[in-house]
Tab-separated table of C-alpha atoms in Angstrom:
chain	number	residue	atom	x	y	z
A	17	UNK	CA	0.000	0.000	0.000
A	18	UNK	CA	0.830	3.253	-0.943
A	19	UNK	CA	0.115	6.746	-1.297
A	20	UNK	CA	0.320	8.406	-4.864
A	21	UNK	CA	0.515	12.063	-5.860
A	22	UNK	CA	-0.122	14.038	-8.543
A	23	UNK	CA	0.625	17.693	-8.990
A	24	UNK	CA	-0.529	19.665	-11.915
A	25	UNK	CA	-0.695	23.425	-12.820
A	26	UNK	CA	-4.293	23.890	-11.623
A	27	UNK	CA	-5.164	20.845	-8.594
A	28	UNK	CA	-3.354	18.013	-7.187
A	29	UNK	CA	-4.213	15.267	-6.338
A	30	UNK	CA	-3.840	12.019	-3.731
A	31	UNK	CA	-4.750	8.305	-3.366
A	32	UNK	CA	-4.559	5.301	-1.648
A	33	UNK	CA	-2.550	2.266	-4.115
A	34	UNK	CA	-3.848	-0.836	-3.233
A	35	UNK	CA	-3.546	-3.736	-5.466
A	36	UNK	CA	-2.999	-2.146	-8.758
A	37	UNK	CA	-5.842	0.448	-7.954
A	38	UNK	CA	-6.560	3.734	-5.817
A	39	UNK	CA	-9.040	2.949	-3.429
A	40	UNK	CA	-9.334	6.373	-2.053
A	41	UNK	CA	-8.658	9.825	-3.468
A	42	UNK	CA	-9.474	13.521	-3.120
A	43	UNK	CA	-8.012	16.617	-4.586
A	44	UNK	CA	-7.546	19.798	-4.041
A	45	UNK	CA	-7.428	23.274	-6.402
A	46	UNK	CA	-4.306	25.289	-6.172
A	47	UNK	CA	-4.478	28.672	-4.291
A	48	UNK	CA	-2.005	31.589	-4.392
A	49	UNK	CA	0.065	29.740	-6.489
A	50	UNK	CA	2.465	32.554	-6.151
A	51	UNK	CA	3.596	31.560	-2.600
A	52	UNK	CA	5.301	28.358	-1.883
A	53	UNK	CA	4.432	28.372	1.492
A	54	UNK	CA	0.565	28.249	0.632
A	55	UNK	CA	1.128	25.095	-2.127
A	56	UNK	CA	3.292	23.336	0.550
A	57	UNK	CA	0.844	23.268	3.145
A	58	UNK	CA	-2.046	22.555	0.473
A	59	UNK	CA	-0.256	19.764	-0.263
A	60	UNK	CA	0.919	18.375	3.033
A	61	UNK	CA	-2.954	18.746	4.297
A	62	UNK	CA	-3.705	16.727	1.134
A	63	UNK	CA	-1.491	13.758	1.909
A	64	UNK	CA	-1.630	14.166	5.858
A	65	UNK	CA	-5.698	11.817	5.961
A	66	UNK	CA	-4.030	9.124	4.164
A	67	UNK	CA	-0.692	8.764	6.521
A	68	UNK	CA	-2.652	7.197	9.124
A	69	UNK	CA	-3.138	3.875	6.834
A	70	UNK	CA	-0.236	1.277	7.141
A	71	UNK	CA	1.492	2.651	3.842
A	72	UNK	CA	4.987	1.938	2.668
A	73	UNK	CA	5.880	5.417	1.195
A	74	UNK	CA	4.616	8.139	-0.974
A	75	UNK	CA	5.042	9.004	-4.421
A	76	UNK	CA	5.122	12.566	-6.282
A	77	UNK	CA	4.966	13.116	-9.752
A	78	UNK	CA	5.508	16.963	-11.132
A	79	UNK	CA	5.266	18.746	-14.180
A	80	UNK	CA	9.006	19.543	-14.049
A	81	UNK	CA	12.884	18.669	-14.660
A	82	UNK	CA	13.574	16.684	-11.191
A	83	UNK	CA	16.806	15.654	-9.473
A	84	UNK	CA	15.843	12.103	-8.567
A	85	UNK	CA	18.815	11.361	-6.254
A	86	UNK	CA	17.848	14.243	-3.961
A	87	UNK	CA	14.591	14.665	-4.465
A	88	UNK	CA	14.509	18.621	-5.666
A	89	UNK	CA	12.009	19.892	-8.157
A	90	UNK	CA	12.650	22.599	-10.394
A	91	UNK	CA	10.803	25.357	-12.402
A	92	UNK	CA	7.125	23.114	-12.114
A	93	UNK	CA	5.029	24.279	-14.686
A	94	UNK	CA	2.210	26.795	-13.864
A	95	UNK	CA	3.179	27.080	-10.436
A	96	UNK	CA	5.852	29.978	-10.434
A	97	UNK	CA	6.974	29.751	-6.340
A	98	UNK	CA	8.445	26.247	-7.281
A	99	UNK	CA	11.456	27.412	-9.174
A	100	UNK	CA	13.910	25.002	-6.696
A	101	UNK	CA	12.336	23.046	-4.205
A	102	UNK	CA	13.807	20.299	-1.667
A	103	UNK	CA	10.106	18.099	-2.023
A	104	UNK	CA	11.278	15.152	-0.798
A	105	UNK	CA	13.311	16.275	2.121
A	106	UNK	CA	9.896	18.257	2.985
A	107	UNK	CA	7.855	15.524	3.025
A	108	UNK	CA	9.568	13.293	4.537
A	109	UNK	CA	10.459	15.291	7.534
A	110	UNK	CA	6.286	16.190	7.983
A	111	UNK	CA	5.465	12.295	7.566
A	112	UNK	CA	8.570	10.778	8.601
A	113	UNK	CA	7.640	8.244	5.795
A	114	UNK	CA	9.997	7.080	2.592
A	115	UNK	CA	9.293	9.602	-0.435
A	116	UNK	CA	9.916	9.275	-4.284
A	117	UNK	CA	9.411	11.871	-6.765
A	118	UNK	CA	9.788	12.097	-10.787
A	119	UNK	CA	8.103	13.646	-13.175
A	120	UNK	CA	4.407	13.117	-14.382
A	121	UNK	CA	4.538	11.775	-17.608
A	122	UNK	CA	7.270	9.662	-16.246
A	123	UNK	CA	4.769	8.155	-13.541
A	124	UNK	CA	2.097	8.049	-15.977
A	125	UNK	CA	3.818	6.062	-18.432
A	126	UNK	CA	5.093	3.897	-15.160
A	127	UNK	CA	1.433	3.567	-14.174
A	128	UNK	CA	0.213	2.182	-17.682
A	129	UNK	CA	3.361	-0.251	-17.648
A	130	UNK	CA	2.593	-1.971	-13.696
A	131	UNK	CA	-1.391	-1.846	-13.629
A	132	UNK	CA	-2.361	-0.125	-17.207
A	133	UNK	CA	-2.809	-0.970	-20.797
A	134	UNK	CA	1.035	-1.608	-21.069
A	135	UNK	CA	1.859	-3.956	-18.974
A	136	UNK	CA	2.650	-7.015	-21.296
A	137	UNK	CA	5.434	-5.371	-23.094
A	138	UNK	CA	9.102	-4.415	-22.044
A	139	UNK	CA	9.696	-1.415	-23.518
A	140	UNK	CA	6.877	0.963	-23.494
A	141	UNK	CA	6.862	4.836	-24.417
A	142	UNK	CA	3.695	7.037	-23.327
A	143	UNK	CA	3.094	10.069	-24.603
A	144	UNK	CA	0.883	12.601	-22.626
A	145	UNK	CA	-0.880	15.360	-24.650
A	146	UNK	CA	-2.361	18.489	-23.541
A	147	UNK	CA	-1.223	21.850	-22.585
A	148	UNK	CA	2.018	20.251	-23.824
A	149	UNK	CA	3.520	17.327	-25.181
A	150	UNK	CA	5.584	14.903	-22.749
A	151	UNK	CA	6.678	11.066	-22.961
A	152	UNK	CA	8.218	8.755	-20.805
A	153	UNK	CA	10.265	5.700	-21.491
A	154	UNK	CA	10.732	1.836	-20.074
A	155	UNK	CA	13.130	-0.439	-21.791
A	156	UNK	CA	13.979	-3.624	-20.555
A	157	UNK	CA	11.092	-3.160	-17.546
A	158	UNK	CA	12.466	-0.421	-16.145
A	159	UNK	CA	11.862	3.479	-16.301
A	160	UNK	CA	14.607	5.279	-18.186
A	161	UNK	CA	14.849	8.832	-17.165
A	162	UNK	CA	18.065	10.355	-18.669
A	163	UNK	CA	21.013	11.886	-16.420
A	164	UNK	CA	18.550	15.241	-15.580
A	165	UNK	CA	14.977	13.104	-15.859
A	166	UNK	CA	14.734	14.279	-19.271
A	167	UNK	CA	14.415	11.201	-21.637
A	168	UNK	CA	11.853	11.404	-23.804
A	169	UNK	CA	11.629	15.215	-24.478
A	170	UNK	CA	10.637	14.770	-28.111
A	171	UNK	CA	8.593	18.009	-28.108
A	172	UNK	CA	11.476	19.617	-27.736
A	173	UNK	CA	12.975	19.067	-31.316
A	174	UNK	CA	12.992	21.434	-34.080
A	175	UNK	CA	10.254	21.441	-36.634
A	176	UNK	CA	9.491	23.591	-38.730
A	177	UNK	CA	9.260	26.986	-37.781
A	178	UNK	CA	9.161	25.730	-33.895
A	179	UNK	CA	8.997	22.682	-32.405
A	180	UNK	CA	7.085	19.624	-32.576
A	181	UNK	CA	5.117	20.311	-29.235
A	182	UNK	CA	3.579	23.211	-30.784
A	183	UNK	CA	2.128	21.128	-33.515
A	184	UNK	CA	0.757	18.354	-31.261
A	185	UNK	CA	-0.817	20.239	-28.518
A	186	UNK	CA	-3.725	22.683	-27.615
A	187	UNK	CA	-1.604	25.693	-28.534
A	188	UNK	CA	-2.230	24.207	-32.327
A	189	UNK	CA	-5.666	24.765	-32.296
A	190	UNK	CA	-5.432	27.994	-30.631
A	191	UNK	CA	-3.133	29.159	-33.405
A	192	UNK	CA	-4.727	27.887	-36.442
A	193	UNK	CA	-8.496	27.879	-34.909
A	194	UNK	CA	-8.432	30.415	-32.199
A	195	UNK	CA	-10.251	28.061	-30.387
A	196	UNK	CA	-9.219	25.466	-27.675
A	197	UNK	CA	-8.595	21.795	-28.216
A	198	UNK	CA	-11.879	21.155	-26.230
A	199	UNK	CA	-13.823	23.402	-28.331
A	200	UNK	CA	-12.708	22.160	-31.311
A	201	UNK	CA	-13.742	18.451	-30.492
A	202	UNK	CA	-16.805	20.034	-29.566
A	203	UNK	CA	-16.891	21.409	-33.001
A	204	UNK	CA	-15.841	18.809	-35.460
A	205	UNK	CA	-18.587	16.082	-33.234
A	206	UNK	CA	-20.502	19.218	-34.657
A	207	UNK	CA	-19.307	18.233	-38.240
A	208	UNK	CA	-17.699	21.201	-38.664
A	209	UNK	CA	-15.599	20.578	-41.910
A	210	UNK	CA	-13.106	23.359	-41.199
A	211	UNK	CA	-12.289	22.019	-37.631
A	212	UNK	CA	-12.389	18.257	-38.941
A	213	UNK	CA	-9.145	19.172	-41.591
A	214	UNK	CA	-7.115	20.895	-38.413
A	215	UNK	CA	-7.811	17.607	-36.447
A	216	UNK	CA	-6.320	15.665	-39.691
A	217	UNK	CA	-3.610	18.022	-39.766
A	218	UNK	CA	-3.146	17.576	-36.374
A	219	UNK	CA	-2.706	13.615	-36.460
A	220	UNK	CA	-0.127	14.406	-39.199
A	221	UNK	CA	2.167	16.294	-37.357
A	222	UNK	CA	1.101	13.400	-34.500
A	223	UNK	CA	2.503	10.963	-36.668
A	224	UNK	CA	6.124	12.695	-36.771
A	225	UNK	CA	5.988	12.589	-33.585
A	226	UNK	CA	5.439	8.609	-33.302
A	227	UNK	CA	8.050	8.229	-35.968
A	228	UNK	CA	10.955	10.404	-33.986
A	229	UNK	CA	9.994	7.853	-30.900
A	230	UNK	CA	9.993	5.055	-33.468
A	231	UNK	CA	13.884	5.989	-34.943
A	232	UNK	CA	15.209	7.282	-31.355
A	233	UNK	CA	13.619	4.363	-28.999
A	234	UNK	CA	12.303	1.844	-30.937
A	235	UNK	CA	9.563	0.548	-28.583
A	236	UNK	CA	7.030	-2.399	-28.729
A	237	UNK	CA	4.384	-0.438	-27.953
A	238	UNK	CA	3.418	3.727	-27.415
A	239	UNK	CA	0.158	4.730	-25.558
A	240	UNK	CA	-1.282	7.864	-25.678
A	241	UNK	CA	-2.784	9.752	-23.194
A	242	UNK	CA	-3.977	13.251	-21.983
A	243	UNK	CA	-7.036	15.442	-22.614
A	244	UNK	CA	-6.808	15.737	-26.253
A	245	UNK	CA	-6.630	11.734	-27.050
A	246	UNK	CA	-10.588	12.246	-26.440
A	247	UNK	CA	-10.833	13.155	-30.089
A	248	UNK	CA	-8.874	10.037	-31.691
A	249	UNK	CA	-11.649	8.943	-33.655
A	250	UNK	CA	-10.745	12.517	-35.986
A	251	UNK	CA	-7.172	12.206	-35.933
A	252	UNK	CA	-6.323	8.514	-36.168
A	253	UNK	CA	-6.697	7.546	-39.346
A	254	UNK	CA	-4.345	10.462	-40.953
A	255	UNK	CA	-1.727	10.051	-38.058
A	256	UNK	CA	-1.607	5.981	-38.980
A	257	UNK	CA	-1.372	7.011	-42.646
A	258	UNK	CA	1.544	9.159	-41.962
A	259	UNK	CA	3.571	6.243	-40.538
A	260	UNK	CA	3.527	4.319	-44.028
A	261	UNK	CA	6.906	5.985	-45.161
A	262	UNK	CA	8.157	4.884	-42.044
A	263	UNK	CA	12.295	3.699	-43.747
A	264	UNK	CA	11.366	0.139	-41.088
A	265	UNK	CA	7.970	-0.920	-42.595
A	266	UNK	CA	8.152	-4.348	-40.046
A	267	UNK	CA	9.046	-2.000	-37.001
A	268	UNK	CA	5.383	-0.656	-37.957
A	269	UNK	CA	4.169	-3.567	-38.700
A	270	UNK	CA	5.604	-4.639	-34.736
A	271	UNK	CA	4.562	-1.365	-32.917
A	272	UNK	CA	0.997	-1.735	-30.842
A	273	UNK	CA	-0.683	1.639	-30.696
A	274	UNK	CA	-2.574	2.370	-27.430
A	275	UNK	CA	-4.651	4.426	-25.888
A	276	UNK	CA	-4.971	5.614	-22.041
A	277	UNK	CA	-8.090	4.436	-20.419
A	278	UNK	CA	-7.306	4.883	-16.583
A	279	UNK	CA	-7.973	7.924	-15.498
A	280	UNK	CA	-6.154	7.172	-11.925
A	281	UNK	CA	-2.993	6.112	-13.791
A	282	UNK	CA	-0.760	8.620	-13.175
A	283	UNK	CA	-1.850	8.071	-9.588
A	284	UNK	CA	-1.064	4.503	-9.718
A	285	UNK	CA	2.501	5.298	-11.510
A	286	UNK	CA	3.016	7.910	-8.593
A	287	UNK	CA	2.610	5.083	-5.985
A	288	UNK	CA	4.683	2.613	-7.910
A	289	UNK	CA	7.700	4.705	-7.738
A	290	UNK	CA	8.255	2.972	-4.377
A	291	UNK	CA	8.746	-0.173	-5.680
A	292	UNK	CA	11.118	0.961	-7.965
């Protein structure tokens, strides 16, 4: 048993890991993000009902860069009073319990590999798209972070006149729509013609994406999460066509596609950071 967290920009939220599922949960919305103070104590009264069960340890994953060894956070997105913080000496001193912390899409991905969709194959990436693009990456069973928890940045290479995140997340609509991604699922369910075509040019530039993971990682399997996966059934038949001048046509032929059902898996992938 453990206890899982997940931070975001807006809310975080805790839960109970029990068995491969959270059996308990609550969150909370982020106040005066401004002042670390106020998030820290958000967050420790958060975490603080479920201490009293008989749990191993408690897991954190952030929107950020993280040291791992030492537990320090930097620069977490959409909450500008985190620029360097000591998180796991923190929490561990309140709880006196065992802490872990990475970064989201790292526990997410970690989630879908130990109780998701992914947990039959041995090297998994998962890509989480919203706000941004992020991915995390298991080979061989076990999560690969890079030397600064950075594997799996793909976002961050150039393309075209920016970089791939831009291409294959909400900002896209919001630059070629001026609409959000929500709105513009809203809109091509509508049958909205206009709106349909950005979705197709959105799975596209989705496809690139797949194919950089494809040449730099060379999974079995990818699985796609976050809020704008919700629209799949207008995206997924142009980003599949983009992968048939793939140079491997049997590493495509190999690959499973997958799709994120859980919505506690980032949770779970929290928790299981302390049986890593």
């Amino acid at each position: 048993m453990n206890i899982g967290v997940d931070i975001g920009g807006t809310n975080m939220r805790a839960g109970i890991e029990l068995g491969g599922s959270i059996t308990s949960q609550s969150n909370v919305l982020l106040e005066n993000k401004d002042s670390l103070s106020s998030t820290l104590t958000q967050l420790m009264d958060l975490i603080r009902p479920y201490t009293k069960y008989p749990v191993k340890g408690i897991g954190i994953g952030v929107p950020s860069v993280v040291n791992v060894d030492k537990g320090i956070v930097y620069n977490v997105m959409n909450i500008p009073s985190w620029e360097e913080v000591a998180l796991r000496d923190l929490v561990e001193k309140e709880f006196n319990l065992p802490v872990s912390i990475n970064n989201d899409v790292n526990c997410f991905t970690l989630g879908e590999h130990r109780f998701g969709a992914a947990k039959k194959y041995k090297s998994v990436v998962g890509m989480a798209i919203g706000t941004g693009i992020g991915s995390g990456v298991i080979i061989n069973n076990e999560l690969y972070q890079g030397n600064n928890c950075g594997a799996g940045e793909i976002g961050m290479l150039p393309y075209r006149d920016s970089i791939l995140e831009n291409y294959v997340c909400n900002r896209f609509f919001e630059d070629t729509l001026g609409m959000d991604a929500f709105k513009a699922h809203e809109a091509a369910i509508a049958g909205d013609s206009k709106v349909i075509k950005i979705w197709e040019e959105f799975g596209g530039h989705l496809g690139v994406v797949i194919k950089t993971i494809l040449y730099t990682y060379d999974p079995e399997a990818i699985i796609l999460g976050g809020s704008l996966t919700k629209a799949h059934q207008f995206f997924k038949a142009r980003m599949l066509d983009s992968l048939k001048d793939f140079a491997y046509p049997e590493s495509i032929k190999r690959l499973t596609l997958l799709l994120s059902e859980n919505e506690n898996i980032a949770l779970l992938g929290a928790a299981a950071l302390m049986d890593q």
